[in-house]
Coordinates of C-alpha atoms in Angstrom, one line a residue:
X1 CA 0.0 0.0 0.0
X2 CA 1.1 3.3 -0.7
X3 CA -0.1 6.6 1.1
X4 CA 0.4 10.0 0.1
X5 CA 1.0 13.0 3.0
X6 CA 0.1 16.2 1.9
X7 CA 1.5 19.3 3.3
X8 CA 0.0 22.6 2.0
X9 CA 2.5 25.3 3.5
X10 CA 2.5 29.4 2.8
X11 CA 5.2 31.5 5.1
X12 CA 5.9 29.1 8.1
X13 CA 9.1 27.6 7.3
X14 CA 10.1 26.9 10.5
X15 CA 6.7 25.2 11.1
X16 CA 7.0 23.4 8.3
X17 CA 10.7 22.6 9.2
X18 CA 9.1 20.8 12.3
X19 CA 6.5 18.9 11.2
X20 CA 9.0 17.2 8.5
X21 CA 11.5 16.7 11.9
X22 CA 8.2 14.5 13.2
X23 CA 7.8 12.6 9.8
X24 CA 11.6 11.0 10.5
X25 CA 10.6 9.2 13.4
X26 CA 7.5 7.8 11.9
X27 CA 6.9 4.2 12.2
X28 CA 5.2 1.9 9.3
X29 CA 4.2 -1.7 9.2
X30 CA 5.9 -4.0 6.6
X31 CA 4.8 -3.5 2.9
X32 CA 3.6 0.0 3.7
X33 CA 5.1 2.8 1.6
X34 CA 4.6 6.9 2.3
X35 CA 6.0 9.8 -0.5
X36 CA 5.7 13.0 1.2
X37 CA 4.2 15.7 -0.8
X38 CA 4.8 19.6 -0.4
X39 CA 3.0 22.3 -2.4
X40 CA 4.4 25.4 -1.5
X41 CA 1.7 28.2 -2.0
X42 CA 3.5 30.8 -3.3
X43 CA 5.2 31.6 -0.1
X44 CA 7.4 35.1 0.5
X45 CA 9.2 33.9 3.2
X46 CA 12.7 31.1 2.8
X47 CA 10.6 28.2 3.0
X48 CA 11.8 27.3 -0.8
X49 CA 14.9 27.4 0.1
X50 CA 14.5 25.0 3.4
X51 CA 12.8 22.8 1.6
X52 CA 15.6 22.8 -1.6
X53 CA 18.6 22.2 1.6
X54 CA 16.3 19.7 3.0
X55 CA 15.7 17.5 0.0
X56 CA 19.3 17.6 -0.6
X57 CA 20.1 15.8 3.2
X58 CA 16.6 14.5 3.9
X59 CA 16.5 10.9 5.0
X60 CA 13.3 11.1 3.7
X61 CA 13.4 10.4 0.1
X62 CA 9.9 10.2 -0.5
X63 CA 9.8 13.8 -0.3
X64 CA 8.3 15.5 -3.6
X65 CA 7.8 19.0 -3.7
X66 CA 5.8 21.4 -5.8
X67 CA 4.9 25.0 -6.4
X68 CA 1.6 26.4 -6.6
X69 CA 1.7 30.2 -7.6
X70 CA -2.6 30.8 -7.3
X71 CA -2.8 31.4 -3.5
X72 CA -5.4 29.2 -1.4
X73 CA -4.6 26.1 0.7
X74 CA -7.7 24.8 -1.6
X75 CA -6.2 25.4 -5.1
X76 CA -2.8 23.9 -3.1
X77 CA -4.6 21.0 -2.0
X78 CA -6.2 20.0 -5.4
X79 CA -2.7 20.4 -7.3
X80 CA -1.5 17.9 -4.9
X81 CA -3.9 15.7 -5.1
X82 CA -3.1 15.8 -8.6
X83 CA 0.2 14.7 -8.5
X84 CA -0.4 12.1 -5.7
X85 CA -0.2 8.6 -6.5
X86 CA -1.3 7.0 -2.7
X87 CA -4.1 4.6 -2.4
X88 CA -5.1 6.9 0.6
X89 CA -4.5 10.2 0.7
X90 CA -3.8 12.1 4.1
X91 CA -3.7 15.9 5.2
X92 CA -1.0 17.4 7.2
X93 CA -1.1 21.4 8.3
X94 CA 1.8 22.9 8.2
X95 CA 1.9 24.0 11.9
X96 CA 1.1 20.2 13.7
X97 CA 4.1 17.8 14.7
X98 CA 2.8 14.0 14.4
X99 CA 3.0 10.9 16.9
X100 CA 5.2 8.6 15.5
X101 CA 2.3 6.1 15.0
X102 CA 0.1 8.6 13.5
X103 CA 0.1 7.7 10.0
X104 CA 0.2 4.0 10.7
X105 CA -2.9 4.1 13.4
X106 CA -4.7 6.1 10.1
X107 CA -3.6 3.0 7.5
X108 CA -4.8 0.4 10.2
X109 CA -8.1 2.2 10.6
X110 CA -9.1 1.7 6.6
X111 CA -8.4 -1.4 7.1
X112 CA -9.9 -2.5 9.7
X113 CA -13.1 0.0 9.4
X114 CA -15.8 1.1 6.7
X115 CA -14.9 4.7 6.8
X116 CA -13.9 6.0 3.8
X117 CA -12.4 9.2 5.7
X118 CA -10.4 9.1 9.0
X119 CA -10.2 12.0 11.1
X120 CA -7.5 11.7 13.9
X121 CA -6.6 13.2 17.2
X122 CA -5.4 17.4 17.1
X123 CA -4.1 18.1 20.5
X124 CA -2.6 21.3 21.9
X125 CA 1.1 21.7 20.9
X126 CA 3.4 23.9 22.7
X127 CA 4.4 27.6 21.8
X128 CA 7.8 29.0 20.2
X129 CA 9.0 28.9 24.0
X130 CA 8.5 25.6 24.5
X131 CA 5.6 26.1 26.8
X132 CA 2.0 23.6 26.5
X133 CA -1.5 24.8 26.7
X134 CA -3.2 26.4 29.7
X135 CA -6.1 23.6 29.9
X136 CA -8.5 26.4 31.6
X137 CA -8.1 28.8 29.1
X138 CA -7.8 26.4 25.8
X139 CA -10.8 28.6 23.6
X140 CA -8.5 31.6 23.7
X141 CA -5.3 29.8 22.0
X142 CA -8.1 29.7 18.6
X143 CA -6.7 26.6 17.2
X144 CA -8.6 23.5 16.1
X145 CA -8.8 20.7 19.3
X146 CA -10.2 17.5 17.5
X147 CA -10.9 15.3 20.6
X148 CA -14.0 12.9 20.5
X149 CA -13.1 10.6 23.4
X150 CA -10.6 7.2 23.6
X151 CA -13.0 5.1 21.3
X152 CA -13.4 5.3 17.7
X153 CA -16.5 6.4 16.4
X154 CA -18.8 7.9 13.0
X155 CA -18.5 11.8 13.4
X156 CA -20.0 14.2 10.9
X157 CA -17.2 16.0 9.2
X158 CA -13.0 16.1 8.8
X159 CA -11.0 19.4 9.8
X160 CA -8.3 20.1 7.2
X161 CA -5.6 18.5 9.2
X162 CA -4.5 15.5 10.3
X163 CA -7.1 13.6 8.1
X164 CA -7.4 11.0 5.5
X165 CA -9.4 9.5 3.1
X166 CA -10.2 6.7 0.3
X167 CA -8.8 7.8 -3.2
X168 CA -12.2 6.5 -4.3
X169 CA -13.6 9.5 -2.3
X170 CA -11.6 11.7 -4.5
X171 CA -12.8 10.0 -7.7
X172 CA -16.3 10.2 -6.7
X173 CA -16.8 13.7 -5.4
X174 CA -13.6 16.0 -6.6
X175 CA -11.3 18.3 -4.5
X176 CA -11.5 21.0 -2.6
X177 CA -13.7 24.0 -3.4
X178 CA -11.4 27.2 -4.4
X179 CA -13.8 29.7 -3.5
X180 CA -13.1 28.5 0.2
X181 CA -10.2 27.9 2.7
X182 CA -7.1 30.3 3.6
X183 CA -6.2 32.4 0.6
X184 CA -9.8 32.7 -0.1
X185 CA -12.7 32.8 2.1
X186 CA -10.6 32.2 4.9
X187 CA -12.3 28.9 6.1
X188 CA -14.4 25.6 5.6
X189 CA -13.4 23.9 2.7
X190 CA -13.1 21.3 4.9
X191 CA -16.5 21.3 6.0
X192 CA -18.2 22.0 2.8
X193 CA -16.0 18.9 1.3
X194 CA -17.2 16.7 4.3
X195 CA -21.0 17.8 3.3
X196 CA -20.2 16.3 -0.2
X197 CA -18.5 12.8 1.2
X198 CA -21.7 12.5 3.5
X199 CA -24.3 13.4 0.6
X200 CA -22.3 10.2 -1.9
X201 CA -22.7 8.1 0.8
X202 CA -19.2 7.6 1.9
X203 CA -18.7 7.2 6.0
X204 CA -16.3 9.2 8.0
X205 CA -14.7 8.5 11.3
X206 CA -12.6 9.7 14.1
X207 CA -9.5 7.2 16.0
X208 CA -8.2 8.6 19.0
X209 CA -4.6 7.4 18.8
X210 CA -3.9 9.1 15.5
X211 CA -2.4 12.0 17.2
X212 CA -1.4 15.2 15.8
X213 CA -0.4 18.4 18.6
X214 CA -1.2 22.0 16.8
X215 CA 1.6 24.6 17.7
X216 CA 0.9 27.4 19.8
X217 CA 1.4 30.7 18.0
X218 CA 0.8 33.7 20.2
X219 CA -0.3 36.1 17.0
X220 CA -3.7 34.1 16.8
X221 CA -4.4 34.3 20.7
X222 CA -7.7 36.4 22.4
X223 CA -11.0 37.9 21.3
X224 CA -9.4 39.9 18.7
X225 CA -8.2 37.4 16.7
X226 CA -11.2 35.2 17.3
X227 CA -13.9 37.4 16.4
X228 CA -11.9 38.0 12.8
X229 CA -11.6 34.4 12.6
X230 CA -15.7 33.5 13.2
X231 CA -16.8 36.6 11.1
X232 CA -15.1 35.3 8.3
X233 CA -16.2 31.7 9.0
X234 CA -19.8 33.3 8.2
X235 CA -18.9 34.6 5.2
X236 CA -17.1 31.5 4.1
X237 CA -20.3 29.7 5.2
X238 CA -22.9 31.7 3.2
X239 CA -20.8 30.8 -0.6
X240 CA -21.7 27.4 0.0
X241 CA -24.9 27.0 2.5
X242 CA -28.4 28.2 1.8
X243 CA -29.7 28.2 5.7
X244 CA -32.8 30.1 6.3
X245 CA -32.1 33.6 7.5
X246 CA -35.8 34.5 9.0
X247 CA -36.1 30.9 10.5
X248 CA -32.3 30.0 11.6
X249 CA -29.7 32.3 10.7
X250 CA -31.8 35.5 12.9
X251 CA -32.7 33.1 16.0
X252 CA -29.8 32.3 16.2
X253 CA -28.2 35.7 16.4
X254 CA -30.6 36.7 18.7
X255 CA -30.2 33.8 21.1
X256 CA -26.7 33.8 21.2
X257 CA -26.6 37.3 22.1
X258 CA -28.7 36.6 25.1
X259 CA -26.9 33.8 26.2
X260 CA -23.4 35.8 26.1
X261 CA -24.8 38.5 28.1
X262 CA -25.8 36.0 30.4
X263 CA -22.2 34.3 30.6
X264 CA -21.1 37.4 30.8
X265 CA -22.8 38.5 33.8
X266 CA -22.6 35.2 35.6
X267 CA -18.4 35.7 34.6
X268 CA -18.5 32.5 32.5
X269 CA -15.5 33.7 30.9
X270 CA -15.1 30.3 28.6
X271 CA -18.8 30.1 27.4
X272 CA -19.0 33.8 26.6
X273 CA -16.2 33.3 24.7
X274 CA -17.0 30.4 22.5
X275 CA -21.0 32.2 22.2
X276 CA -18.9 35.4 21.2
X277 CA -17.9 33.5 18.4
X278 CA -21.3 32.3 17.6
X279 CA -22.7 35.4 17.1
X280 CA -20.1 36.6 14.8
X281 CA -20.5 33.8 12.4
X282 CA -23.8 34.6 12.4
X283 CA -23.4 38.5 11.3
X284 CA -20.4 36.9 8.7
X285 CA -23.2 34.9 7.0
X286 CA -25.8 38.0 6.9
X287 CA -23.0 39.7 5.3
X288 CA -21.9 37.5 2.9
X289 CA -25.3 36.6 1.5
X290 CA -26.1 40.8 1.8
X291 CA -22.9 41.2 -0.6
X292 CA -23.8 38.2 -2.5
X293 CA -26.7 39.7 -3.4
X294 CA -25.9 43.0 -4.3
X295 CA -22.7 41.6 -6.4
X296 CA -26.1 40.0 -8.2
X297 CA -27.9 43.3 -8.5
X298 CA -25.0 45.1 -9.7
X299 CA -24.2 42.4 -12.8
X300 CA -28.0 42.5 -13.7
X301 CA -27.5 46.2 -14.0
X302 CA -24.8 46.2 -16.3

């Protein structure tokens, strides 16, 4: 069997550096082969030339590496999964370190499960100082935490790391969408490709020992940062969703607004945080579908 890691990267070189550090102590099984696959989204910072000393010294000579000049982690993604040649296919950020077993316990769970899509462990990493995760303050760090328990189980939907899937998923339903994802919208291209695995029938999953830690990066930390980050996960959502906005998108608003001045009062500092959140991605989607639809108004008057 051969599996193909993808590693979309854009200006984190020394992230990038790191994760391929992990992939050098990975452990396979016997007849299991792994190329390592970087597409390098038009990136401004030296990560070309890391990646050019690296290949010349790397152990790892599996590694394949590739430019894509269009920005977007999606348009990055599909020109990858273009030139992969894996009979699964697996995700890798650029800023998570992997388990040693972490691409084996993903192999062993296609073959021992139905799921067509894996999606594995994302635990706190640690910051450029070294130092882990405050557990009581873990909503403010805004990173992805994938953790659905010690079992494996069906979930809904992938995040667009530490994930893998069936190349017959990719045959069936396509790539990524382009309109969506960093460099574009901003987010879900992950969610919006899970909603298209779900509606051809394929099944996805979570293991638990499939363990990828997502670095710490102080630049993404507090509300700021998180209320940029849900307002334009509403106007990612409203390119490729059609909720109701009198019957869902509006009570919604309006509850969540109640229930964070509630936390707030009661100095449920957590909660209001993550309902803060809530009700941004809320106005993001009012806004999107309000630009959407003038964009609409404007090319019909032309």
């Amino acid at each position: 069997m051969l599996i193909s890691v993808i590693i979309p990267t854009r200006n984190r070189s020394q992230s990038l550096a790191a994760l391929l550090e992990s992939l050098n102590g990975i452990k396979l099984a016997p007849g299991i082969a792994v190329e390592f696959i970087v597409i390098n989204n038009a990136s401004t910072d030296n990560t070309a030339e890391m990646l050019k000393a690296r290949a010349a010294k790397s152990s790892q000579t599996s590694l394949r590496v590739f430019e894509e000049a269009a920005p977007g982690k999606s348009r990055a993604l599909n020109r990858a999964l273009t030139e992969a040649r894996g009979d699964l296919l697996m995700i890798i950020d650029d800023d998570v370190i992997v388990d040693p077993n972490c691409i084996a316990k993903h192999i062993e769970a296609h073959e021992q499960t139905d799921f067509a899509a894996i999606q594995g462990r994302v635990l706190p990493g640690k910051d450029p100082d070294g130092r882990s995760a405050d557990p009581q303050r873990l909503r403010e760090y805004n990173i992805p935490i994938i953790d659905h328990g010690h079992d494996r189980k069906a979930i809904r939907g992938v995040i667009g790391t530490n994930m893998s899937f069936k190349r017959g998923v990719l045959e069936t339903i396509g790539g990524f969408d382009e309109r969506l994802g960093p460099g574009a919208a901003g987010f879900s291209e992950d969610t919006e490709f899970s909603i298209r695995m779900r509606q051809a029938g394929f099944k996805i999953g979570y293991i638990p020992d499939a363990i990828g830690y997502h670095e710490l990066n102080p630049n993404r930390y507090g509300r700021a940062y998180n209320r940029d980050m849900e307002f334009r996960k509403g106007l990612s959502r409203s390119l490729y969703r059609r909720d109701s906005i009198a019957f869902s998108v509006l009570p919604n608003l309006f509850a969540n607004c109640l229930r964070w001045l509630c936390y707030r009062a009661l100095g449920l500092t957590q909660k209001a945080y993550k309902t803060e959140g809530r009700v941004l991605k809320c106005a993001g989607y009012l806004v999107g579908k309000y630009r959407a639809r003038a964009n609409r108004r404007a090319g019909a008057a032309q």
